[in-house]
Coordinates of C-alpha atoms in Angstrom, one line a residue:
M1 CA 54.8 17.7 -83.0
A2 CA 51.2 16.6 -82.7
L3 CA 51.8 13.5 -84.9
N4 CA 54.9 12.5 -83.0
S5 CA 53.8 13.2 -79.5
P6 CA 53.6 10.1 -77.2
L7 CA 50.8 11.8 -75.2
Q8 CA 47.4 10.1 -75.8
D9 CA 45.2 13.2 -75.6
D10 CA 42.6 14.3 -78.1
S11 CA 43.5 18.0 -77.6
I12 CA 47.1 17.3 -78.9
H13 CA 45.7 16.5 -82.3
Q14 CA 42.7 18.9 -82.1
A15 CA 44.8 22.0 -81.3
P16 CA 46.5 22.2 -84.7
L17 CA 43.1 21.8 -86.4
E18 CA 41.7 24.6 -84.4
I19 CA 44.7 26.8 -85.3
V20 CA 44.2 26.0 -89.0
S21 CA 40.4 26.8 -88.7
K22 CA 41.2 30.2 -87.2
L23 CA 43.8 31.1 -89.8
L24 CA 41.4 30.1 -92.6
S25 CA 38.7 32.4 -91.2
E26 CA 41.3 35.3 -91.1
N27 CA 42.6 34.6 -94.7
T28 CA 39.7 34.6 -97.1
N29 CA 41.6 35.4 -100.3
L30 CA 43.4 32.2 -100.6
T31 CA 43.6 30.5 -104.1
T32 CA 42.1 27.1 -104.9
Q33 CA 45.6 25.7 -105.0
D34 CA 46.3 27.1 -101.5
H35 CA 43.1 25.4 -100.3
E36 CA 44.2 22.0 -101.6
S37 CA 47.7 22.4 -100.2
I38 CA 46.2 23.1 -96.7
I39 CA 43.8 20.2 -96.9
V40 CA 46.7 17.8 -97.9
A41 CA 48.9 19.2 -95.1
I42 CA 46.4 18.6 -92.4
A43 CA 45.2 15.2 -93.7
P44 CA 47.3 13.1 -91.3
L45 CA 45.6 14.9 -88.4
L46 CA 42.2 13.9 -89.6
E47 CA 42.9 10.2 -89.5
N48 CA 41.9 9.9 -85.9
N49 CA 39.9 13.2 -85.3
H50 CA 36.7 14.8 -86.6
P51 CA 37.3 18.2 -88.2
P52 CA 36.0 21.1 -86.1
P53 CA 32.9 23.0 -87.3
D54 CA 34.8 25.9 -89.1
L55 CA 37.0 23.4 -90.9
C56 CA 33.8 21.5 -92.0
E57 CA 32.6 24.7 -93.6
F58 CA 35.9 25.0 -95.4
F59 CA 35.6 21.4 -96.7
C60 CA 32.0 21.9 -97.7
K61 CA 32.9 24.9 -99.8
H62 CA 35.7 22.9 -101.5
C63 CA 33.3 20.1 -102.3
R64 CA 30.8 22.5 -103.9
E65 CA 33.4 24.5 -105.8
R66 CA 35.8 21.7 -106.8
P67 CA 33.8 18.4 -106.8
R68 CA 36.1 16.7 -109.2
S69 CA 39.3 17.6 -107.3
M70 CA 41.4 14.5 -106.3
V71 CA 41.5 15.9 -102.8
V72 CA 37.8 14.9 -102.5
I73 CA 38.6 11.2 -103.2
E74 CA 42.0 10.9 -101.6
V75 CA 41.7 13.0 -98.5
F76 CA 38.0 13.4 -97.7
T77 CA 37.0 9.8 -98.3
P78 CA 38.7 8.4 -95.1
V79 CA 37.5 11.4 -93.1
V80 CA 33.8 10.8 -94.1
Q81 CA 34.2 7.0 -93.5
R82 CA 35.4 7.7 -90.0
I83 CA 32.5 10.1 -89.4
L84 CA 30.0 7.5 -90.6
K85 CA 31.5 4.7 -88.5
H86 CA 32.0 6.6 -85.2
N87 CA 29.7 9.6 -85.0
M88 CA 27.0 9.1 -82.3
D89 CA 24.9 12.1 -82.7
F90 CA 24.7 14.5 -85.7
G91 CA 22.5 16.8 -83.6
K92 CA 25.6 17.8 -81.5
C93 CA 27.7 18.4 -84.6
P94 CA 25.4 19.2 -87.6
R95 CA 28.3 20.5 -89.7
L96 CA 29.7 17.0 -89.8
R97 CA 26.5 15.9 -91.4
L98 CA 26.5 18.8 -93.8
F99 CA 30.1 17.9 -94.8
T100 CA 29.1 14.3 -95.4
Q101 CA 26.2 15.4 -97.4
E102 CA 28.3 17.7 -99.6
Y103 CA 31.0 15.0 -100.0
I104 CA 28.4 12.5 -101.4
L105 CA 27.1 15.1 -103.8
A106 CA 30.7 15.7 -104.9
L107 CA 31.0 12.0 -105.7
N108 CA 27.8 12.2 -107.7
E109 CA 29.3 15.0 -109.8
L110 CA 32.1 12.7 -111.1
N111 CA 31.8 11.1 -114.5
A112 CA 30.6 7.8 -113.2
G113 CA 28.1 9.6 -110.9
M114 CA 25.9 7.2 -108.9
E115 CA 28.2 4.3 -109.6
V116 CA 30.9 6.0 -107.5
V117 CA 28.3 6.6 -104.8
K118 CA 27.3 3.0 -104.9
K119 CA 30.9 1.8 -104.5
F120 CA 31.2 4.2 -101.5
I121 CA 28.1 2.8 -99.9
H122 CA 29.3 -0.7 -100.5
S123 CA 32.7 0.2 -98.9
M124 CA 30.9 1.4 -95.8
H125 CA 28.9 -1.8 -95.6
G126 CA 31.8 -4.1 -96.2
P127 CA 32.2 -7.3 -98.3
T128 CA 30.5 -9.6 -95.8
G129 CA 26.8 -10.2 -95.4
Q130 CA 26.8 -8.3 -92.1
C131 CA 28.0 -4.7 -91.7
P132 CA 30.5 -4.6 -88.8
H133 CA 29.8 -1.0 -87.9
P134 CA 26.4 -0.4 -86.3
R135 CA 26.5 3.4 -86.6
V136 CA 26.9 3.5 -90.4
L137 CA 23.3 2.9 -91.4
P138 CA 21.7 5.4 -88.9
N139 CA 24.2 8.0 -89.9
L140 CA 23.6 7.5 -93.6
V141 CA 19.9 7.7 -93.1
A142 CA 20.3 10.9 -91.1
V143 CA 22.3 12.4 -93.9
C144 CA 19.7 11.3 -96.5
L145 CA 16.8 12.7 -94.5
A146 CA 18.5 16.1 -94.0
A147 CA 19.4 16.3 -97.7
I148 CA 15.8 15.5 -98.8
Y149 CA 14.4 18.0 -96.3
S150 CA 16.8 20.6 -97.7
C151 CA 15.3 20.1 -101.2
Y152 CA 12.0 21.5 -99.9
E153 CA 13.3 23.8 -97.2
E154 CA 13.1 27.1 -99.1
F155 CA 9.4 26.3 -99.9
I156 CA 8.7 25.2 -96.3
N157 CA 10.2 28.4 -94.8
S158 CA 9.0 30.9 -97.5
R159 CA 6.5 33.1 -95.6
D160 CA 3.9 30.4 -95.2
N161 CA 4.0 29.5 -98.8
S162 CA 3.6 25.9 -97.8
P163 CA -0.1 24.9 -97.3
S164 CA -0.5 23.6 -93.8
L165 CA -1.9 20.2 -93.1
K166 CA -5.2 21.9 -92.4
E167 CA -5.1 23.8 -95.7
I168 CA -4.4 20.6 -97.6
R169 CA -7.4 19.0 -96.0
N170 CA -9.8 21.9 -95.6
G171 CA -8.8 24.1 -98.5
C172 CA -6.5 27.1 -98.5
Q173 CA -7.5 30.3 -96.8
Q174 CA -9.0 33.1 -98.8
Q175 CA -6.5 35.7 -100.2
C176 CA -7.6 38.3 -97.7
D177 CA -6.9 35.9 -94.8
R178 CA -3.3 35.3 -95.8
K179 CA -0.3 37.6 -95.8
P180 CA -1.0 40.5 -98.3
N181 CA 2.3 40.1 -100.1
L182 CA 2.0 36.3 -100.7
P183 CA 1.4 35.7 -104.5
L184 CA -1.9 33.8 -104.9
R185 CA -4.3 33.5 -107.7
L186 CA -7.5 31.6 -108.1
L187 CA -8.2 29.8 -111.3
H188 CA -11.5 28.1 -112.3
T189 CA -11.4 25.0 -114.4
S190 CA -13.8 24.4 -117.3
P191 CA -16.9 22.4 -116.4
D192 CA -15.9 19.4 -118.5
L193 CA -12.8 18.8 -116.3
V194 CA -14.8 18.6 -113.1
S195 CA -15.3 15.1 -111.8
Q196 CA -18.6 13.3 -111.8
E197 CA -18.8 13.6 -108.0
A198 CA -18.3 17.3 -108.2
N199 CA -21.1 17.6 -110.8
L200 CA -23.5 15.7 -108.5
S201 CA -22.8 18.1 -105.7
E202 CA -23.0 21.2 -108.0
S203 CA -19.6 22.4 -106.9
R204 CA -16.8 23.9 -108.9
L205 CA -13.2 22.6 -109.0
K206 CA -10.7 25.3 -108.1
S207 CA -6.9 25.3 -108.1
V208 CA -4.6 27.5 -106.0
I209 CA -1.2 28.3 -107.4
V210 CA 1.5 29.2 -104.9
T211 CA 4.9 30.3 -106.2
S212 CA 8.4 30.7 -104.7
N213 CA 11.8 31.1 -106.2
E214 CA 12.4 27.5 -106.7
I215 CA 9.1 25.6 -106.3
H216 CA 5.8 25.8 -108.0
V217 CA 2.9 24.2 -106.2
E218 CA -0.6 23.7 -107.5
V219 CA -3.3 22.5 -105.1
E220 CA -6.6 21.4 -106.6
R221 CA -9.5 20.9 -104.3
N222 CA -13.2 20.3 -104.4
N223 CA -15.5 22.6 -102.4
T224 CA -17.6 19.5 -101.5
A225 CA -14.7 18.1 -99.5
N226 CA -14.5 21.4 -97.6
Q227 CA -18.1 21.2 -96.7
K228 CA -17.8 17.7 -95.4
M229 CA -14.9 18.6 -93.2
T230 CA -16.3 21.8 -91.8
A231 CA -16.5 20.2 -88.3
N232 CA -12.7 20.0 -88.3
V233 CA -12.0 23.6 -89.2
G234 CA -12.5 24.9 -85.8
N235 CA -10.1 22.4 -84.2
D236 CA -6.7 23.9 -83.6
S237 CA -4.9 20.5 -83.6
E238 CA -3.2 19.4 -86.8
P239 CA -5.1 16.6 -88.7
N240 CA -3.5 13.3 -89.2
L241 CA -0.7 13.6 -91.8
I242 CA -1.7 10.8 -94.2
D243 CA -5.4 11.5 -93.6
C244 CA -4.8 15.0 -94.9
L245 CA -3.2 13.7 -98.1
M246 CA -5.4 10.6 -98.5
V247 CA -8.4 12.3 -100.2
S248 CA -9.5 11.5 -103.7
P249 CA -7.4 13.0 -106.5
T250 CA -10.4 15.2 -107.5
C251 CA -10.3 16.8 -104.0
S252 CA -6.6 17.5 -103.4
T253 CA -3.5 17.0 -105.5
M254 CA -0.2 18.8 -105.4
S255 CA 2.2 19.2 -108.3
I256 CA 5.6 20.3 -107.0
E257 CA 8.5 21.4 -109.2
L258 CA 12.0 21.7 -107.8
S259 CA 14.9 23.6 -109.1
A260 CA 17.5 21.7 -111.2
Q261 CA 19.9 21.7 -108.3
A262 CA 17.3 20.5 -105.7
D263 CA 16.1 17.9 -108.2
R264 CA 19.7 16.5 -108.5
I265 CA 20.1 16.4 -104.7
L266 CA 16.7 14.6 -104.3
G267 CA 17.5 12.1 -107.0
C268 CA 20.9 11.3 -105.4
Y269 CA 19.7 10.7 -101.9
V270 CA 16.5 8.8 -102.8
E271 CA 18.8 6.6 -104.8
I272 CA 21.0 6.0 -101.7
L273 CA 17.9 5.0 -99.7
K274 CA 17.2 2.5 -102.5
M275 CA 20.7 1.2 -102.2
L276 CA 20.4 0.8 -98.5
S277 CA 17.2 -1.2 -98.9
D278 CA 19.0 -3.7 -101.0
Y279 CA 21.2 -4.9 -98.1
D280 CA 19.4 -7.7 -96.2
D281 CA 21.1 -6.9 -92.9
W282 CA 20.3 -3.2 -93.1
R283 CA 16.7 -3.6 -94.1
P284 CA 15.2 -4.2 -90.7
A285 CA 16.8 -1.2 -89.1
L286 CA 16.1 0.9 -92.2
A287 CA 12.4 -0.1 -92.1
S288 CA 12.3 0.9 -88.4
L289 CA 13.9 4.3 -89.1
L290 CA 11.5 5.0 -91.9
Q291 CA 8.3 3.7 -90.2
P292 CA 7.3 7.0 -88.6
I293 CA 7.4 8.6 -92.2
P294 CA 10.2 11.1 -91.3
F295 CA 9.7 13.3 -94.5
P296 CA 8.1 16.7 -94.8
K297 CA 4.5 16.7 -96.1
E298 CA 5.7 18.5 -99.3
A299 CA 7.8 15.5 -100.1
L300 CA 4.9 13.2 -99.6
A301 CA 2.8 15.3 -101.9
H302 CA 5.6 15.3 -104.6
E303 CA 4.9 12.7 -107.2
K304 CA 8.5 12.2 -108.2
F305 CA 9.6 11.6 -104.7
T306 CA 6.9 9.1 -103.8
K307 CA 7.4 7.3 -107.1
E308 CA 11.1 6.9 -106.5
L309 CA 10.6 5.9 -102.9
K310 CA 8.2 3.2 -104.0
Y311 CA 11.1 0.9 -104.7
V312 CA 12.1 1.0 -101.0
I313 CA 8.5 0.3 -99.8
Q314 CA 8.4 -2.6 -102.3
R315 CA 11.5 -4.1 -100.8
F316 CA 9.9 -3.9 -97.4
A317 CA 6.8 -5.6 -98.7
E318 CA 8.8 -8.4 -100.3
D319 CA 10.8 -9.2 -97.1
P320 CA 9.5 -12.2 -95.3
R321 CA 10.8 -11.1 -91.9
Q322 CA 8.1 -9.7 -89.7
E323 CA 10.3 -7.0 -88.2
V324 CA 10.7 -5.6 -91.7
H325 CA 7.2 -5.8 -93.3
S326 CA 5.4 -4.9 -90.0
C327 CA 7.0 -1.4 -90.4
L328 CA 4.7 -0.8 -93.3
L329 CA 2.0 -0.2 -90.7
S330 CA 1.7 2.8 -88.5
V331 CA 4.2 3.3 -85.7
R332 CA 1.3 3.6 -83.2
A333 CA -2.5 3.5 -83.0
G334 CA -4.2 6.6 -84.5
K335 CA -1.4 7.2 -87.1
D336 CA -1.2 6.1 -90.7
G337 CA 1.8 4.4 -92.2
W338 CA 3.3 3.5 -95.6
F339 CA 0.5 0.9 -96.1
Q340 CA -2.1 3.6 -96.1
L341 CA 0.1 6.1 -98.1
Y342 CA 0.6 3.6 -101.0
S343 CA -2.9 2.1 -100.9
P344 CA -5.4 3.0 -103.6
G345 CA -6.7 6.4 -102.7
G346 CA -3.4 7.3 -101.0
V347 CA -1.5 10.3 -102.4
A348 CA 1.5 8.0 -103.3
C349 CA -0.4 5.3 -105.1
D350 CA 0.4 5.5 -108.8
D351 CA -0.6 2.0 -109.9
D352 CA -3.8 -0.1 -110.0
G353 CA -3.1 -1.6 -106.6
E354 CA -0.2 -4.0 -107.3
L355 CA 1.9 -2.7 -104.4
F356 CA -1.2 -2.6 -102.2
A357 CA -1.8 -6.3 -103.0
S358 CA 1.8 -7.1 -102.3
M359 CA 1.7 -5.5 -98.9
V360 CA -1.6 -7.2 -98.0
H361 CA -0.2 -10.5 -99.1
I362 CA 2.9 -10.3 -96.9
L363 CA 1.0 -9.0 -93.9
M364 CA -1.7 -11.7 -94.3
G365 CA 1.1 -14.4 -94.5
S366 CA 2.6 -13.2 -91.3
C367 CA 0.5 -12.5 -88.2
Y368 CA -2.1 -10.1 -89.4
K369 CA -4.7 -12.6 -90.4
T370 CA -7.0 -11.2 -87.7
K371 CA -10.4 -9.7 -87.4
K372 CA -9.0 -6.3 -86.7
F373 CA -6.9 -6.2 -89.8
L374 CA -9.7 -7.5 -92.0
L375 CA -12.2 -5.0 -90.4
S376 CA -9.8 -2.2 -91.2
L377 CA -9.6 -3.3 -94.9
A378 CA -13.4 -3.7 -95.0
E379 CA -14.0 -0.2 -93.7
N380 CA -11.3 1.6 -95.7
K381 CA -10.2 -0.5 -98.7
L382 CA -13.2 -2.8 -99.6
G383 CA -13.5 -1.2 -103.1
P384 CA -9.9 -1.7 -104.1
C385 CA -10.0 -5.3 -102.7
M386 CA -13.0 -6.1 -104.7
L387 CA -11.6 -4.6 -107.9
L388 CA -8.3 -6.5 -107.6
A389 CA -10.3 -9.7 -106.8
L390 CA -12.3 -9.1 -109.9
R391 CA -9.0 -9.0 -111.9
G392 CA -8.1 -12.4 -110.4
N393 CA -5.7 -11.4 -107.7
Q394 CA -5.5 -14.4 -105.4
T395 CA -4.6 -12.5 -102.3
M396 CA -7.6 -10.3 -102.6
V397 CA -9.9 -13.3 -103.3
E398 CA -8.6 -14.8 -100.1
I399 CA -9.3 -11.5 -98.2
L400 CA -12.9 -11.4 -99.4
C401 CA -13.4 -15.1 -98.5
L402 CA -12.1 -14.4 -95.0
M403 CA -14.3 -11.4 -94.6
L404 CA -17.3 -13.7 -95.3
E405 CA -16.0 -16.5 -93.1
Y406 CA -15.3 -14.2 -90.1
N407 CA -18.6 -12.3 -90.6
I408 CA -16.8 -9.0 -91.1
I409 CA -19.4 -7.7 -93.5
D410 CA -22.8 -7.0 -91.9
N411 CA -24.6 -5.5 -94.9
N412 CA -26.5 -8.2 -96.9
D413 CA -26.1 -6.3 -100.2
T414 CA -22.4 -5.9 -99.7
Q415 CA -22.1 -9.7 -98.9
L416 CA -24.0 -10.5 -102.2
Q417 CA -21.7 -8.1 -104.1
I418 CA -18.6 -9.9 -102.7
I419 CA -20.1 -13.3 -103.6
S420 CA -20.8 -12.1 -107.2
T421 CA -17.2 -10.8 -107.4
L422 CA -15.8 -14.1 -106.2
E423 CA -17.9 -16.1 -108.7
S424 CA -16.7 -13.9 -111.6
T425 CA -13.3 -15.5 -111.8
D426 CA -12.1 -19.1 -111.7
V427 CA -9.9 -18.7 -108.7
G428 CA -12.6 -16.8 -106.9
K429 CA -15.2 -19.4 -107.7
R430 CA -12.9 -22.2 -106.5
M431 CA -12.1 -20.5 -103.2
Y432 CA -15.7 -19.6 -102.6
E433 CA -16.7 -23.2 -103.1
Q434 CA -14.1 -24.2 -100.6
L435 CA -15.4 -21.6 -98.2
C436 CA -19.0 -23.0 -98.5
D437 CA -17.6 -26.5 -97.8
R438 CA -15.8 -25.2 -94.7
Q439 CA -19.0 -23.5 -93.5
R440 CA -20.9 -26.8 -93.9
E441 CA -18.2 -28.6 -91.9
L442 CA -18.3 -25.8 -89.3
K443 CA -22.0 -26.2 -88.8
E444 CA -21.5 -29.9 -88.4
L445 CA -18.6 -29.3 -86.0
Q446 CA -20.5 -26.9 -83.9
R447 CA -23.6 -29.0 -83.7
K448 CA -24.4 -29.9 -80.1
G449 CA -23.1 -33.3 -79.2
G450 CA -19.7 -35.1 -79.0
P451 CA -17.3 -35.2 -76.1
T452 CA -16.8 -32.5 -73.5
R453 CA -13.1 -33.5 -73.0
L454 CA -10.5 -34.4 -75.6
T455 CA -6.8 -35.2 -75.5
L456 CA -4.7 -35.6 -78.6
P457 CA -1.9 -38.2 -78.6
S458 CA 1.7 -36.9 -78.3
K459 CA 3.4 -36.2 -81.7
S460 CA 0.1 -35.2 -83.3
T461 CA 0.4 -32.5 -85.9
D462 CA -1.8 -29.7 -87.2
A463 CA -3.1 -32.0 -89.9
D464 CA -4.1 -34.7 -87.4
L465 CA -6.0 -32.1 -85.4
A466 CA -7.8 -30.8 -88.5
R467 CA -8.6 -34.4 -89.6
L468 CA -10.1 -35.2 -86.1
L469 CA -12.2 -32.1 -85.9
S470 CA -13.6 -32.7 -89.4
S471 CA -14.9 -36.2 -88.4
G472 CA -17.9 -35.3 -86.3
S473 CA -19.6 -32.9 -83.9
F474 CA -17.7 -31.0 -81.2
G475 CA -20.3 -28.5 -80.1
N476 CA -20.0 -29.7 -76.5
L477 CA -16.2 -29.7 -76.3
E478 CA -15.1 -27.6 -73.3
N479 CA -11.6 -29.1 -72.5
L480 CA -9.0 -29.7 -75.2
S481 CA -5.4 -30.9 -74.4
L482 CA -2.8 -30.6 -77.1
A483 CA 0.1 -30.9 -74.6
F484 CA 3.4 -32.5 -75.9
T485 CA 2.1 -32.5 -79.5
N486 CA 3.7 -31.0 -82.6
V487 CA 1.0 -28.5 -83.3
T488 CA 1.9 -24.9 -84.3
S489 CA 0.1 -21.6 -84.6
A490 CA -1.5 -22.9 -87.8
C491 CA -3.9 -25.0 -85.8
A492 CA -5.5 -21.8 -84.4
E493 CA -7.7 -21.6 -87.4
H494 CA -9.4 -24.8 -86.3
L495 CA -9.4 -24.0 -82.6
I496 CA -11.4 -20.8 -83.1
K497 CA -14.3 -22.9 -84.5
L498 CA -15.0 -24.6 -81.2
P499 CA -17.8 -22.5 -79.6
S500 CA -17.9 -24.1 -76.2
L501 CA -14.1 -24.3 -75.5
K502 CA -13.2 -23.1 -72.0
Q503 CA -9.9 -24.9 -71.2
L504 CA -7.0 -25.3 -73.6
N505 CA -3.7 -27.0 -72.8
L506 CA -0.8 -26.1 -75.2
W507 CA 2.1 -27.2 -72.9
S508 CA 5.4 -27.9 -74.8
T509 CA 4.0 -27.3 -78.3
Q510 CA 5.3 -25.0 -81.0
F511 CA 2.2 -22.7 -80.7
G512 CA 3.4 -19.1 -81.1
D513 CA 2.4 -15.4 -81.2
A514 CA 0.4 -15.5 -84.4
G515 CA -1.8 -18.2 -83.0
L516 CA -2.3 -16.3 -79.8
R517 CA -3.5 -13.3 -81.6
L518 CA -6.1 -15.3 -83.5
L519 CA -7.3 -17.0 -80.3
S520 CA -7.6 -13.7 -78.5
E521 CA -10.0 -12.4 -81.1
H522 CA -12.3 -15.5 -81.3
L523 CA -12.1 -17.5 -78.0
T524 CA -13.1 -14.7 -75.7
M525 CA -14.9 -17.1 -73.3
L526 CA -11.7 -19.2 -72.7
Q527 CA -11.1 -19.6 -68.9
V528 CA -8.0 -21.8 -68.6
L529 CA -4.9 -21.5 -70.9
N530 CA -1.6 -23.4 -70.5
L531 CA 1.3 -21.9 -72.5
C532 CA 4.1 -23.6 -70.5
E533 CA 7.3 -24.1 -72.5
T534 CA 5.9 -22.6 -75.7
P535 CA 7.8 -20.1 -77.9
V536 CA 5.4 -17.2 -77.2
T537 CA 6.7 -13.8 -76.6
D538 CA 5.4 -10.4 -75.3
A539 CA 4.1 -9.6 -78.8
G540 CA 1.6 -12.5 -78.6
L541 CA 1.0 -12.5 -74.8
L542 CA -0.2 -8.9 -74.9
A543 CA -3.1 -9.9 -77.1
L544 CA -4.4 -12.0 -74.2
S545 CA -5.6 -8.8 -72.5
S546 CA -8.8 -9.0 -74.5
M547 CA -9.7 -12.4 -73.0
K548 CA -11.5 -11.1 -70.0
S549 CA -12.8 -14.5 -68.9
L550 CA -9.4 -16.0 -68.3
C551 CA -9.2 -17.3 -64.7
S552 CA -6.0 -19.5 -65.0
L553 CA -3.0 -18.7 -67.1
N554 CA 0.3 -20.7 -67.2
M555 CA 3.2 -18.8 -68.8
N556 CA 6.0 -20.9 -67.2
S557 CA 9.2 -21.0 -69.2
T558 CA 8.1 -18.5 -71.8
K559 CA 9.7 -15.2 -72.9
L560 CA 7.3 -13.2 -70.7
S561 CA 8.7 -9.9 -69.5
A562 CA 7.9 -8.2 -66.2
D563 CA 6.2 -5.2 -67.9
T564 CA 3.9 -7.5 -69.9
Y565 CA 3.0 -9.5 -66.8
E566 CA 2.0 -6.3 -65.0
D567 CA 0.0 -5.2 -68.0
L568 CA -1.9 -8.5 -68.2
K569 CA -2.7 -8.5 -64.4
A570 CA -4.2 -5.0 -64.8
K571 CA -6.3 -5.9 -67.8
L572 CA -7.5 -9.4 -66.7
P573 CA -9.8 -8.8 -63.7
N574 CA -10.8 -12.5 -63.3
L575 CA -7.3 -13.9 -63.4
K576 CA -6.7 -15.9 -60.1
E577 CA -4.1 -18.5 -61.0
V578 CA -0.9 -17.5 -62.7
D579 CA 2.3 -19.4 -63.2
V580 CA 5.3 -17.2 -64.3
R581 CA 8.2 -19.4 -63.1
Y582 CA 11.4 -19.3 -65.1
T583 CA 10.5 -16.1 -66.8
E584 CA 11.7 -12.6 -66.4
A585 CA 8.6 -11.8 -64.3
W586 CA 9.4 -14.6 -61.8

């Protein structure tokens, strides 16, 4: 009746499913054959309807007990496909997510294992380069995150077995401070295993072993680290997640062992994340979903998990699209991201800095060639940068040269050490010589003299501007017009060397966001800026808020939004003349 009814009402099809759910709950002694017969009988009703919660439980049980049953492939596959394509919120129907999770695990139990799962993922994406169903990726990621969390759930929930973020950073509490029935034992390592730093501070390395039914965790820590962080002990707020884990291996390491079943689940769903990262059209959204690091801290401290997930991060680091590789950085200020986690010294770093160099290379090639980014590297990762430069890594050699060129390093001894590092390799020596040549040209360029106003002919390029500025002194240049030329953001590297520049006209050029970011850090005395008909967006225009001397700003015919305009007005007190015609803010 439900299938043949002409009435278009969800309840028509849902009512029989509800009846079946109720009957199943009342008849618990059915045989496996009965189960399969029932599933096959109601299959037509599932073509256009999600199964109700109790029926999802019944399906999950069948997936766990009979993963190789043909019912899983023939009946459940279209049901799960429909769920992934049309479900809008697993939070409202968590059992749908659990059913999807168990279905994928059942596929993994087949003879071909992950090959079957891979074919299923491909069927969800479709044969074209663009997946036609926008809900598939977010739903698959939600299922993966829930499954990975479940691998550590017993440990997380087992009577405070899991060391808190404070305990990872500050050291676990004494046994008498914790729950009396929690199994804890303190072990002292032999002196020859203690690191050199610990010997210098006359402290002993201890390890705390915490056990549960499925997971064994060993936390090694150094008392010196505890003493250095005493100031944070009294603070009730949780320390930064990655900051807790990013202490040297001699101070804090965790070795987590999962049960065989949890290990299989983890392996399956991390492999799915790797599959998802291989699709070009899914990678931007996947990077955005993973940018906040939505995994439990136990997973981040688990060597196997971070080692397998490294492939996904590597795929992000290799993608030239800014919306992808920018997700390697933190989601907001004050938080750390995948870049810090997989950098030397981070808990997930298991190489000599190859992934770190790859991430820096792609970020430097995009729009992060700025003082702020270089200053962050100098403060936190100067040692790894110098070590990789010593081994001939060209990206790190370029980083060190830029640190010298932008005067990032104040300490004279550190500058000399960087110079020695650069001169120790052929590529470093060559790039340092080029830096010295540029510095000599810069001194000549900035020497007082030359014109105060300069206009480049139309159709001029970045190379023409560079050639002109290398031909004499421009220390007096205050007004530069590049209007209607073919210059791009690349010319910003030359513009920031003009010490007296106060007025800059970029009307109808290809100057973009990356160039604006560079100008905002170096030309803080700029008073007049014309960006009319340039491809700049909010991402670059927001950087202008640091140019407090701006009096006149033309953003006519740009991609300026109303919110960004209000933000700029609030942060630029001297701004008197503004042109926002033909923008959203107009």
